[in-house]
Amino acid sequence: MPKFNRWWISKPAVFVVCLVPMVWLVWDTFAGNLSANPIEDIRNRTGIWTLRFLMITLSVTPLRRIIGWPSLIRFRRMLGLFAFFYAFVHFITYIWLDQAFAWNEIVKDMISKRPFILSGVASFVLLIPLAITSTKKWIGRLGGKRWQMIHRLIYLSAVVGVLHYYWRVKLDIARPLAYGAVLAVLLGLRLTVAAVYDRRPVGAHRAPLQ
Amino acid sequence: MLIKRASDIASSEITPENLYHNRREFIKTASAVLGIAAAGAIVPACTNSAVSGMTQSKPKGKYDTDEKPTPYEDVTHYNNYYEFGIDKADPAANSGKFKPTPWTVSVEGMVKKPASYSLDDLLKGLTPEERVYRMRCVEAWSMVIPWTGVPLAALIARLEPTPAAKYVEFKTIMRPDEMPGQRPSVFGSGLHWPYTEGLRMDEAMNPLALLVTGVYGKPALAQNGAPIRLVTPWKYGFKGVKSIVKIRFTDKQPLTAWNEAAPQEYGFFANVNPQVDHPRWSQASERRIGEFYKRRTLMFNGYADQVAQMYSGMDLRKSY
């Protein structure tokens, strides 16, 4: 597997795999495979894939350490950008297909004590600076430390995203809670690793944690 | 990545014809809105499907809406009936084992003739009527459905509740063997079974309240609440308790399923009201199944003339 990670075809291959949920959704839409409420289906499916890609992105760093595939880092940016891509499609589905650009309705949705819509928008907006500064040039411009600080916003985006899912369901909270549990493990692993590293003497090798 | 849905069945094998037409309408609108000219090319022109001869030939009744009925396939394949599972496709998919016959309904509480009736005996002598009603779900989507049923008022008059009775409570059957959603599960609905609903007596006596046995002129399918269910078109859909086995007259307001589970979100009355939002989403508009743009939700789902007087003097923000 680590060999695959470094092979030239690995990135295009992962790219294609990441596109599958989107292609599959477009196919279902135009083949008439969606339910009687297709907009709801598009909304639900792009939303759930956003969360999945956030989790996949967040699992890169722990996986690199735990199973010892440092080369996985090569895919992290692409996976994160796919999380942003699905979030973007999800957001546009809400603004365009669902609300048909009725801005007064959208604003009302957000401000009139509806954490459900607000959390979704927040989760998406938090990813925008990450997508913009995802290039090598921006890492150089910001400097590694500052860049890393900014990119820790993904933790917040994922937490708020899971809350958004939790507020979306009625009483069937098991699925959102399952996503919350996975996220807790992914974030918890970081805290554990950080604690271990903090006990090491200054100057010991410290790989960046994100 | 796990793919949750079986995609190995060609849609042509499972999707009946009129549903295709409905999809095409959606795709056409979607394509137009999205400006995808190319998509139009893959959607062949089609003639209107015959929805149901019966509903179109029947003269419009006093309580009927003349809006276009939602296709039968959608009425029977897009359902909330958590006893069969929490996803919209679950009730149609998981209700194969459900047996609507024989059926017994027990009538209890403050009533002159408490007894158990076979369904036939319960409804004997009452004249079924077809009513084309709007149905507004609390999730902000809606349908137009031709129901067949008897006015609840006619049945109640025959059962003769005592003057002390102020409410009537209904319960759904408890059959975990046939209703997978009733089995204990982490990924369940979060509701307590059996499903309980109720009406104030004046609401139950309102001529709009219907005990439904048929949909589109056919016996109701399990996913629509066979063999007998309640329909109160001025209230959110969840008031329409399905597969009823118990009717109880009482002087206390029944603890209804959704009200018990989340009282701050679902009230006892659950009247359709565009001015009172669900705490987490707007109720001002709704998506009619099969339509692309949302439409404004009407007060009491458009039945204000028939029902508004029952709630005069009540604060509908508090009694939601």
Short mmCIF file of C-alpha atoms in Angstrom, two decimals:
data_model
loop_
_atom_site.label_atom_id
_atom_site.label_comp_id
_atom_site.label_asym_id
_atom_site.label_seq_id
_atom_site.Cartn_x
_atom_site.Cartn_y
_atom_site.Cartn_z
CA MET A 1 0.00 0.00 0.00
CA PRO A 2 2.68 2.60 0.85
CA LYS A 3 4.08 1.73 -2.55
CA PHE A 4 0.77 2.59 -4.18
CA ASN A 5 0.76 5.90 -2.33
CA ARG A 6 3.90 6.97 -4.11
CA TRP A 7 3.02 5.61 -7.54
CA TRP A 8 2.22 8.27 -10.18
CA ILE A 9 -1.24 6.91 -10.84
CA SER A 10 -2.31 6.98 -7.18
CA LYS A 11 -3.45 10.59 -7.16
CA PRO A 12 -5.56 10.44 -10.32
CA ALA A 13 -7.01 7.16 -9.05
CA VAL A 14 -8.02 8.64 -5.70
CA PHE A 15 -9.42 11.66 -7.53
CA VAL A 16 -11.68 9.47 -9.64
CA VAL A 17 -12.85 7.48 -6.62
CA CYS A 18 -13.70 10.70 -4.80
CA LEU A 19 -15.88 11.76 -7.71
CA VAL A 20 -17.93 8.56 -7.63
CA PRO A 21 -20.61 9.82 -5.17
CA MET A 22 -21.16 12.88 -7.38
CA VAL A 23 -21.34 10.95 -10.63
CA TRP A 24 -23.65 8.45 -8.99
CA LEU A 25 -25.93 11.26 -7.77
CA VAL A 26 -26.06 12.95 -11.18
CA TRP A 27 -26.84 9.60 -12.75
CA ASP A 28 -29.65 8.88 -10.28
CA THR A 29 -31.09 12.36 -10.81
CA PHE A 30 -31.29 12.15 -14.57
CA ALA A 31 -32.17 8.45 -14.72
CA GLY A 32 -35.14 9.15 -12.43
CA ASN A 33 -33.86 6.96 -9.61
CA LEU A 34 -34.46 9.51 -6.86
CA SER A 35 -37.51 9.53 -4.61
CA ALA A 36 -40.67 11.58 -5.07
CA ASN A 37 -38.81 14.48 -3.46
CA PRO A 38 -35.60 14.64 -5.51
CA ILE A 39 -34.37 17.93 -4.08
CA GLU A 40 -34.45 16.44 -0.60
CA ASP A 41 -32.44 13.47 -1.86
CA ILE A 42 -29.82 15.70 -3.48
CA ARG A 43 -29.59 17.73 -0.29
CA ASN A 44 -29.28 14.67 1.94
CA ARG A 45 -26.74 12.90 -0.19
CA THR A 46 -24.40 15.84 -0.76
CA GLY A 47 -24.65 16.65 2.95
CA ILE A 48 -23.74 13.18 4.10
CA TRP A 49 -20.83 12.99 1.64
CA THR A 50 -19.51 16.30 2.94
CA LEU A 51 -19.37 14.81 6.42
CA ARG A 52 -17.79 11.62 5.13
CA PHE A 53 -15.06 13.51 3.30
CA LEU A 54 -14.40 15.66 6.34
CA MET A 55 -13.94 12.45 8.37
CA ILE A 56 -11.76 10.86 5.68
CA THR A 57 -9.60 13.98 5.54
CA LEU A 58 -9.28 14.04 9.30
CA SER A 59 -8.26 10.40 9.38
CA VAL A 60 -5.17 10.96 7.20
CA THR A 61 -2.94 12.20 10.01
CA PRO A 62 -3.89 9.52 12.58
CA LEU A 63 -3.55 6.82 9.91
CA ARG A 64 -0.12 8.05 8.94
CA ARG A 65 1.03 7.59 12.51
CA ILE A 66 -0.89 4.51 13.54
CA ILE A 67 -0.32 2.34 10.50
CA GLY A 68 2.88 4.05 9.53
CA TRP A 69 2.10 5.30 6.04
CA PRO A 70 3.56 8.79 6.05
CA SER A 71 3.08 8.93 2.30
CA LEU A 72 -0.68 9.25 2.81
CA ILE A 73 -0.01 12.97 3.23
CA ARG A 74 0.02 13.20 -0.56
CA PHE A 75 -3.76 12.81 -0.64
CA ARG A 76 -4.73 15.05 2.24
CA ARG A 77 -5.17 18.26 0.30
CA MET A 78 -7.22 16.56 -2.40
CA LEU A 79 -9.47 14.86 0.15
CA GLY A 80 -9.99 18.16 1.96
CA LEU A 81 -10.83 19.88 -1.31
CA PHE A 82 -13.37 17.16 -2.04
CA ALA A 83 -14.97 17.81 1.35
CA PHE A 84 -15.20 21.44 0.28
CA PHE A 85 -16.57 20.44 -3.12
CA TYR A 86 -19.41 18.38 -1.63
CA ALA A 87 -20.10 21.11 0.92
CA PHE A 88 -20.29 23.63 -1.93
CA VAL A 89 -22.74 21.51 -3.93
CA HIS A 90 -24.77 20.95 -0.76
CA PHE A 91 -24.83 24.68 -0.02
CA ILE A 92 -25.79 25.56 -3.59
CA THR A 93 -28.54 22.92 -3.49
CA TYR A 94 -30.03 24.70 -0.50
CA ILE A 95 -29.69 28.21 -1.93
CA TRP A 96 -30.67 27.36 -5.49
CA LEU A 97 -32.81 24.22 -5.76
CA ASP A 98 -34.39 24.37 -2.33
CA GLN A 99 -34.92 28.09 -1.75
CA ALA A 100 -34.69 29.27 -5.39
CA PHE A 101 -32.61 32.29 -4.28
CA ALA A 102 -35.35 33.60 -2.00
CA TRP A 103 -32.83 35.58 0.04
CA ASN A 104 -35.36 36.90 2.50
CA GLU A 105 -36.36 33.30 3.30
CA ILE A 106 -32.73 32.25 3.57
CA VAL A 107 -31.86 35.09 5.92
CA LYS A 108 -34.98 34.34 7.96
CA ASP A 109 -33.93 30.70 8.10
CA MET A 110 -30.59 31.69 9.52
CA ILE A 111 -31.46 34.36 12.04
CA SER A 112 -34.79 33.28 13.47
CA LYS A 113 -33.30 30.97 16.12
CA ARG A 114 -32.55 28.14 13.75
CA PRO A 115 -29.20 26.67 14.69
CA PHE A 116 -29.87 23.99 12.09
CA ILE A 117 -29.40 26.26 9.06
CA LEU A 118 -26.84 28.48 10.78
CA SER A 119 -24.59 25.56 11.69
CA GLY A 120 -24.69 24.27 8.13
CA VAL A 121 -23.71 27.64 6.72
CA ALA A 122 -20.99 28.03 9.36
CA SER A 123 -19.54 24.61 8.60
CA PHE A 124 -19.32 25.52 4.92
CA VAL A 125 -18.00 29.05 5.41
CA LEU A 126 -15.24 27.78 7.70
CA LEU A 127 -13.95 25.63 4.86
CA ILE A 128 -13.63 28.53 2.40
CA PRO A 129 -10.32 29.94 3.74
CA LEU A 130 -8.95 26.41 3.83
CA ALA A 131 -9.79 25.82 0.19
CA ILE A 132 -8.32 29.18 -0.81
CA THR A 133 -5.05 28.65 1.08
CA SER A 134 -4.66 25.03 0.07
CA THR A 135 -1.87 25.72 -2.44
CA LYS A 136 1.89 25.47 -1.86
CA LYS A 137 2.15 29.15 -2.65
CA TRP A 138 -0.14 30.01 0.25
CA ILE A 139 1.80 27.81 2.64
CA GLY A 140 4.89 29.77 1.69
CA ARG A 141 3.11 33.08 1.94
CA LEU A 142 1.63 32.39 5.36
CA GLY A 143 4.47 30.38 6.79
CA GLY A 144 3.98 26.80 7.99
CA LYS A 145 2.92 27.63 11.53
CA ARG A 146 0.29 30.19 10.63
CA TRP A 147 -0.96 28.03 7.75
CA GLN A 148 -1.34 25.14 10.13
CA MET A 149 -3.25 27.27 12.62
CA ILE A 150 -5.69 28.33 9.94
CA HIS A 151 -6.17 24.80 8.72
CA ARG A 152 -7.15 23.65 12.17
CA LEU A 153 -10.48 25.32 11.34
CA ILE A 154 -11.41 21.97 9.82
CA TYR A 155 -11.91 20.66 13.37
CA LEU A 156 -14.49 23.35 14.03
CA SER A 157 -16.10 22.87 10.62
CA ALA A 158 -16.49 19.15 11.25
CA VAL A 159 -17.90 19.64 14.77
CA VAL A 160 -20.42 22.20 13.53
CA GLY A 161 -21.20 19.99 10.53
CA VAL A 162 -22.08 17.04 12.76
CA LEU A 163 -24.24 19.34 14.90
CA HIS A 164 -25.98 20.45 11.70
CA TYR A 165 -26.79 16.81 10.94
CA TYR A 166 -27.96 16.26 14.51
CA TRP A 167 -30.36 19.21 14.24
CA ARG A 168 -31.63 18.05 10.89
CA VAL A 169 -33.16 14.76 12.03
CA LYS A 170 -36.29 14.45 14.11
CA LEU A 171 -35.77 11.91 16.90
CA ASP A 172 -33.71 9.36 14.97
CA ILE A 173 -30.44 10.71 16.31
CA ALA A 174 -28.43 7.48 16.11
CA ARG A 175 -26.86 8.23 12.72
CA PRO A 176 -25.71 11.76 13.63
CA LEU A 177 -24.42 10.41 16.93
CA ALA A 178 -22.42 7.76 15.07
CA TYR A 179 -20.77 10.50 13.00
CA GLY A 180 -20.16 12.40 16.22
CA ALA A 181 -18.48 9.34 17.74
CA VAL A 182 -16.17 8.90 14.74
CA LEU A 183 -15.27 12.58 14.90
CA ALA A 184 -14.62 12.34 18.64
CA VAL A 185 -12.20 9.47 18.02
CA LEU A 186 -10.42 11.36 15.23
CA LEU A 187 -10.04 14.50 17.34
CA GLY A 188 -9.28 12.51 20.48
CA LEU A 189 -6.38 10.76 18.77
CA ARG A 190 -4.85 14.15 18.08
CA LEU A 191 -5.11 15.21 21.70
CA THR A 192 -3.53 11.95 22.85
CA VAL A 193 -0.66 12.26 20.40
CA ALA A 194 -0.15 15.90 21.32
CA ALA A 195 0.03 14.97 24.99
CA VAL A 196 2.65 12.31 24.27
CA TYR A 197 4.76 14.74 22.26
CA ASP A 198 4.47 17.47 24.83
CA ARG A 199 6.17 15.24 27.39
CA ARG A 200 9.22 14.81 25.17
CA PRO A 201 12.29 16.97 25.72
CA VAL A 202 12.61 20.10 23.63
CA GLY A 203 14.31 19.45 20.35
CA ALA A 204 12.98 15.93 19.96
CA HIS A 205 11.55 15.30 16.53
CA ARG A 206 8.02 16.56 16.30
CA ALA A 207 6.00 15.93 13.22
CA PRO A 208 3.33 18.49 12.44
CA LEU A 209 -0.06 17.60 13.80
CA GLN A 210 -3.17 18.57 12.00
CA MET B 1 -16.67 3.45 0.95
CA LEU B 2 -19.90 1.66 1.58
CA ILE B 3 -22.65 2.21 -0.89
CA LYS B 4 -25.89 2.11 1.02
CA ARG B 5 -28.36 1.62 -1.77
CA ALA B 6 -28.72 -1.34 -4.04
CA SER B 7 -28.08 0.08 -7.46
CA ASP B 8 -28.00 -3.21 -9.29
CA ILE B 9 -31.70 -3.14 -10.15
CA ALA B 10 -32.43 -1.32 -13.37
CA SER B 11 -34.93 1.45 -12.72
CA SER B 12 -37.04 0.14 -15.57
CA GLU B 13 -37.69 -2.97 -13.50
CA ILE B 14 -38.99 -1.19 -10.45
CA THR B 15 -40.37 2.17 -11.52
CA PRO B 16 -43.90 2.11 -12.87
CA GLU B 17 -44.76 4.17 -15.87
CA ASN B 18 -46.61 7.10 -14.36
CA LEU B 19 -43.79 7.63 -11.93
CA TYR B 20 -41.43 8.01 -14.84
CA HIS B 21 -43.62 10.75 -16.20
CA ASN B 22 -43.53 12.51 -12.89
CA ARG B 23 -39.73 12.25 -12.80
CA ARG B 24 -39.49 13.60 -16.29
CA GLU B 25 -41.50 16.63 -15.31
CA PHE B 26 -39.11 17.23 -12.47
CA ILE B 27 -36.07 16.71 -14.65
CA LYS B 28 -37.45 19.06 -17.28
CA THR B 29 -38.04 21.80 -14.74
CA ALA B 30 -34.72 21.11 -13.09
CA SER B 31 -32.96 21.25 -16.42
CA ALA B 32 -34.66 24.48 -17.34
CA VAL B 33 -33.83 26.03 -14.02
CA LEU B 34 -30.28 24.85 -14.10
CA GLY B 35 -29.93 25.90 -17.68
CA ILE B 36 -28.69 22.53 -18.75
CA ALA B 37 -29.90 22.48 -22.31
CA ALA B 38 -28.23 19.18 -23.00
CA ALA B 39 -30.21 17.45 -20.28
CA GLY B 40 -33.40 18.21 -22.16
CA ALA B 41 -32.16 16.02 -24.96
CA ILE B 42 -32.07 12.94 -22.76
CA VAL B 43 -35.63 13.49 -21.60
CA PRO B 44 -37.95 12.43 -24.39
CA ALA B 45 -41.23 14.21 -24.85
CA CYS B 46 -44.06 12.37 -23.20
CA THR B 47 -47.81 12.52 -23.07
CA ASN B 48 -49.65 13.01 -19.84
CA SER B 49 -50.15 9.85 -17.90
CA ALA B 50 -53.59 8.75 -16.86
CA VAL B 51 -53.48 9.27 -13.12
CA SER B 52 -56.67 7.61 -12.03
CA GLY B 53 -59.79 7.51 -14.09
CA MET B 54 -61.92 7.41 -11.00
CA THR B 55 -60.80 10.65 -9.42
CA GLN B 56 -61.07 12.55 -12.64
CA SER B 57 -64.55 11.43 -13.59
CA LYS B 58 -66.03 11.94 -10.14
CA PRO B 59 -67.84 15.28 -9.64
CA LYS B 60 -66.09 17.60 -7.24
CA GLY B 61 -67.45 17.22 -3.74
CA LYS B 62 -68.01 19.87 -1.10
CA TYR B 63 -64.70 19.21 0.63
CA ASP B 64 -62.60 18.27 -2.39
CA THR B 65 -59.70 20.31 -3.63
CA ASP B 66 -59.47 20.57 -7.40
CA GLU B 67 -55.68 20.57 -7.29
CA LYS B 68 -53.95 17.87 -9.25
CA PRO B 69 -53.64 14.66 -7.23
CA THR B 70 -50.13 13.43 -6.48
CA PRO B 71 -49.37 10.32 -8.57
CA TYR B 72 -50.36 7.06 -6.90
CA GLU B 73 -46.80 5.78 -7.05
CA ASP B 74 -45.58 8.72 -5.00
CA VAL B 75 -48.44 8.43 -2.53
CA THR B 76 -47.48 4.78 -1.98
CA HIS B 77 -43.66 5.06 -2.14
CA TYR B 78 -42.84 8.26 -0.28
CA ASN B 79 -44.15 7.72 3.21
CA ASN B 80 -43.51 8.46 6.82
CA TYR B 81 -44.60 5.37 8.75
CA TYR B 82 -41.86 4.81 11.28
CA GLU B 83 -43.24 1.43 12.35
CA PHE B 84 -41.81 0.21 9.04
CA GLY B 85 -38.57 2.23 9.18
CA ILE B 86 -37.46 5.83 9.24
CA ASP B 87 -36.60 6.42 5.59
CA LYS B 88 -39.28 7.46 3.10
CA ALA B 89 -38.87 4.30 1.01
CA ASP B 90 -38.98 1.97 4.05
CA PRO B 91 -42.76 1.66 4.48
CA ALA B 92 -43.26 0.39 0.93
CA ALA B 93 -40.18 -1.84 1.16
CA ASN B 94 -40.70 -3.27 4.67
CA SER B 95 -44.45 -3.80 4.88
CA GLY B 96 -44.66 -7.01 2.87
CA LYS B 97 -45.39 -9.15 5.94
CA PHE B 98 -48.10 -6.88 7.30
CA LYS B 99 -51.55 -8.51 7.48
CA PRO B 100 -54.46 -6.04 7.43
CA THR B 101 -57.07 -8.81 7.66
CA PRO B 102 -58.68 -9.94 9.85
CA TRP B 103 -58.83 -6.71 11.84
CA THR B 104 -60.37 -5.87 15.18
CA VAL B 105 -60.86 -2.42 16.68
CA SER B 106 -61.60 -2.06 20.37
CA VAL B 107 -63.73 0.86 21.48
CA GLU B 108 -63.06 1.82 25.09
CA GLY B 109 -63.54 4.43 27.77
CA MET B 110 -66.39 6.89 28.16
CA VAL B 111 -68.75 5.39 25.66
CA LYS B 112 -72.16 3.69 25.84
CA LYS B 113 -71.08 0.61 23.94
CA PRO B 114 -67.48 -0.32 24.76
CA ALA B 115 -66.72 -3.42 22.72
CA SER B 116 -64.41 -5.02 20.23
CA TYR B 117 -65.59 -4.87 16.65
CA SER B 118 -64.42 -6.52 13.52
CA LEU B 119 -63.61 -3.81 11.02
CA ASP B 120 -66.65 -4.73 8.95
CA ASP B 121 -68.95 -4.46 11.94
CA LEU B 122 -67.42 -1.18 13.02
CA LEU B 123 -68.10 0.44 9.67
CA LYS B 124 -71.31 -1.39 8.78
CA GLY B 125 -73.99 0.93 7.49
CA LEU B 126 -71.67 3.93 7.20
CA THR B 127 -71.36 5.30 3.68
CA PRO B 128 -67.80 5.58 2.35
CA GLU B 129 -67.01 8.83 0.60
CA GLU B 130 -64.19 9.84 -1.66
CA ARG B 131 -62.42 13.03 -0.56
CA VAL B 132 -59.54 14.70 -2.36
CA TYR B 133 -57.55 16.37 0.40
CA ARG B 134 -54.30 18.25 0.66
CA MET B 135 -51.81 16.57 3.00
CA ARG B 136 -49.15 18.75 4.60
CA CYS B 137 -46.27 17.03 6.37
CA VAL B 138 -44.58 18.76 9.33
CA GLU B 139 -41.36 18.32 7.31
CA ALA B 140 -42.62 20.98 4.86
CA TRP B 141 -43.64 18.83 1.92
CA SER B 142 -47.17 18.17 0.74
CA MET B 143 -49.33 15.99 -1.47
CA VAL B 144 -52.89 15.90 -2.81
CA ILE B 145 -54.49 12.53 -2.10
CA PRO B 146 -57.86 11.02 -3.05
CA TRP B 147 -58.92 9.15 0.07
CA THR B 148 -61.89 6.87 0.58
CA GLY B 149 -63.36 6.74 4.05
CA VAL B 150 -66.20 7.41 6.43
CA PRO B 151 -66.61 10.65 8.37
CA LEU B 152 -65.30 10.09 11.88
CA ALA B 153 -68.31 12.02 13.17
CA ALA B 154 -70.70 9.41 11.79
CA LEU B 155 -68.89 6.60 13.61
CA ILE B 156 -68.66 8.54 16.87
CA ALA B 157 -72.37 9.36 16.74
CA ARG B 158 -73.08 5.66 16.50
CA LEU B 159 -70.73 4.69 19.31
CA GLU B 160 -72.41 7.24 21.61
CA PRO B 161 -69.67 8.60 23.88
CA THR B 162 -70.92 9.85 27.26
CA PRO B 163 -71.16 13.62 27.83
CA ALA B 164 -68.05 13.40 30.04
CA ALA B 165 -65.90 12.43 27.05
CA LYS B 166 -63.84 15.41 25.91
CA TYR B 167 -61.22 13.70 23.79
CA VAL B 168 -60.83 10.65 21.62
CA GLU B 169 -57.57 8.72 21.55
CA PHE B 170 -56.37 6.34 18.83
CA LYS B 171 -53.67 3.71 18.92
CA THR B 172 -51.80 1.93 16.15
CA ILE B 173 -51.42 -1.83 16.26
CA MET B 174 -48.33 -3.28 17.97
CA ARG B 175 -46.83 -5.99 15.79
CA PRO B 176 -43.03 -5.99 15.91
CA ASP B 177 -42.94 -9.20 13.85
CA GLU B 178 -44.58 -7.48 10.93
CA MET B 179 -43.41 -3.94 11.65
CA PRO B 180 -39.61 -3.89 11.87
CA GLY B 181 -39.53 -0.29 13.11
CA GLN B 182 -41.25 -1.37 16.33
CA ARG B 183 -38.38 -3.66 17.29
CA PRO B 184 -35.86 -2.17 19.69
CA SER B 185 -33.03 -0.62 17.70
CA VAL B 186 -30.36 1.97 18.20
CA PHE B 187 -31.09 3.32 14.74
CA GLY B 188 -34.82 3.62 15.40
CA SER B 189 -37.27 6.46 15.30
CA GLY B 190 -37.05 7.49 18.95
CA LEU B 191 -40.83 7.19 19.35
CA HIS B 192 -42.66 5.07 21.92
CA TRP B 193 -44.90 2.32 20.59
CA PRO B 194 -47.72 1.86 20.08
CA TYR B 195 -48.16 5.16 18.26
CA THR B 196 -50.84 7.23 19.96
CA GLU B 197 -52.81 10.15 18.59
CA GLY B 198 -55.84 12.07 19.69
CA LEU B 199 -58.36 14.78 18.93
CA ARG B 200 -60.52 17.07 20.99
CA MET B 201 -64.12 15.94 20.63
CA ASP B 202 -65.17 18.93 18.53
CA GLU B 203 -62.25 18.28 16.19
CA ALA B 204 -63.23 14.63 15.92
CA MET B 205 -66.79 15.68 15.06
CA ASN B 206 -65.63 18.11 12.36
CA PRO B 207 -66.94 16.94 8.98
CA LEU B 208 -63.41 17.01 7.52
CA ALA B 209 -62.10 14.29 9.86
CA LEU B 210 -62.12 11.04 7.97
CA LEU B 211 -61.50 7.41 8.89
CA VAL B 212 -59.80 6.21 5.75
CA THR B 213 -59.83 2.72 4.29
CA GLY B 214 -58.93 3.46 0.67
CA VAL B 215 -56.54 5.47 -1.48
CA TYR B 216 -57.22 6.29 -5.14
CA GLY B 217 -60.36 4.15 -5.00
CA LYS B 218 -58.40 1.04 -3.98
CA PRO B 219 -58.01 -0.52 -0.53
CA ALA B 220 -55.26 1.37 1.29
CA LEU B 221 -51.87 -0.32 1.24
CA ALA B 222 -49.97 -1.05 4.42
CA GLN B 223 -47.66 1.93 3.87
CA ASN B 224 -50.70 4.23 3.80
CA GLY B 225 -52.07 2.88 7.09
CA ALA B 226 -54.18 -0.15 6.13
CA PRO B 227 -56.74 -1.19 6.95
CA ILE B 228 -58.02 1.92 8.74
CA ARG B 229 -56.41 5.24 9.54
CA LEU B 230 -57.26 8.79 10.49
CA VAL B 231 -57.01 11.76 8.11
CA THR B 232 -57.32 15.32 9.44
CA PRO B 233 -56.29 17.51 6.51
CA TRP B 234 -56.00 20.78 8.46
CA LYS B 235 -53.36 19.25 10.72
CA TYR B 236 -49.83 18.07 10.04
CA GLY B 237 -49.66 14.58 8.62
CA PHE B 238 -48.39 12.93 11.80
CA LYS B 239 -51.84 13.40 13.38
CA GLY B 240 -53.11 10.83 10.87
CA VAL B 241 -52.59 7.75 13.04
CA LYS B 242 -52.41 4.59 10.94
CA SER B 243 -53.53 0.96 11.30
CA ILE B 244 -55.85 1.82 14.21
CA VAL B 245 -56.78 -0.90 16.72
CA LYS B 246 -57.98 1.17 19.64
CA ILE B 247 -60.41 4.07 19.94
CA ARG B 248 -60.77 5.38 23.49
CA PHE B 249 -63.00 8.19 24.73
CA THR B 250 -61.59 10.13 27.66
CA ASP B 251 -61.91 13.36 29.63
CA LYS B 252 -58.15 13.97 29.61
CA GLN B 253 -56.02 15.21 26.74
CA PRO B 254 -54.23 12.11 25.39
CA LEU B 255 -50.44 12.02 25.47
CA THR B 256 -49.74 11.77 21.76
CA ALA B 257 -46.62 10.14 20.29
CA TRP B 258 -44.72 13.14 18.92
CA ASN B 259 -45.88 15.43 21.67
CA GLU B 260 -44.55 12.98 24.24
CA ALA B 261 -41.23 12.54 22.44
CA ALA B 262 -40.47 16.22 21.77
CA PRO B 263 -43.05 18.50 23.40
CA GLN B 264 -41.19 21.70 22.51
CA GLU B 265 -41.40 20.81 18.80
CA TYR B 266 -44.70 18.98 18.37
CA GLY B 267 -47.87 20.05 20.11
CA PHE B 268 -51.11 18.21 20.71
CA PHE B 269 -53.02 20.26 18.15
CA ALA B 270 -50.45 20.29 15.33
CA ASN B 271 -52.63 22.50 13.16
CA VAL B 272 -50.97 23.56 9.91
CA ASN B 273 -49.90 27.13 10.57
CA PRO B 274 -47.50 29.08 8.35
CA GLN B 275 -47.04 31.67 11.11
CA VAL B 276 -45.79 29.25 13.72
CA ASP B 277 -42.49 27.73 12.69
CA HIS B 278 -41.05 24.45 13.82
CA PRO B 279 -38.21 25.42 16.18
CA ARG B 280 -35.68 24.19 13.60
CA TRP B 281 -37.26 24.99 10.26
CA SER B 282 -39.77 27.31 8.65
CA GLN B 283 -43.38 26.28 8.12
CA ALA B 284 -44.13 29.29 5.90
CA SER B 285 -43.78 27.33 2.69
CA GLU B 286 -43.84 23.77 1.46
CA ARG B 287 -42.75 21.69 -1.49
CA ARG B 288 -45.63 19.96 -3.24
CA ILE B 289 -44.34 16.56 -4.31
CA GLY B 290 -43.72 16.67 -8.05
CA GLU B 291 -43.25 20.44 -8.16
CA PHE B 292 -39.99 22.30 -8.37
CA TYR B 293 -40.69 25.60 -6.63
CA LYS B 294 -41.98 25.84 -3.12
CA ARG B 295 -45.45 27.22 -2.50
CA ARG B 296 -46.80 29.23 0.42
CA THR B 297 -48.36 27.15 3.14
CA LEU B 298 -52.00 28.06 3.83
CA MET B 299 -53.49 28.62 7.27
CA PHE B 300 -55.03 25.34 8.43
CA ASN B 301 -53.71 23.92 5.16
CA GLY B 302 -56.42 25.83 3.29
CA TYR B 303 -59.30 24.50 5.44
CA ALA B 304 -59.74 27.60 7.61
CA ASP B 305 -63.39 27.99 6.53
CA GLN B 306 -64.21 24.58 7.96
CA VAL B 307 -62.07 24.55 11.10
CA ALA B 308 -60.93 28.02 12.21
CA GLN B 309 -63.97 28.58 14.45
CA MET B 310 -62.92 25.64 16.64
CA TYR B 311 -59.81 27.54 17.68
CA SER B 312 -61.16 31.06 18.09
CA GLY B 313 -59.84 32.63 21.25
CA MET B 314 -56.92 30.22 21.46
CA ASP B 315 -53.31 31.40 21.25
CA LEU B 316 -52.08 29.25 18.38
CA ARG B 317 -48.47 30.08 19.21
CA LYS B 318 -48.90 28.38 22.55
CA SER B 319 -51.33 25.67 21.43
CA TYR B 320 -49.28 24.55 18.44
#
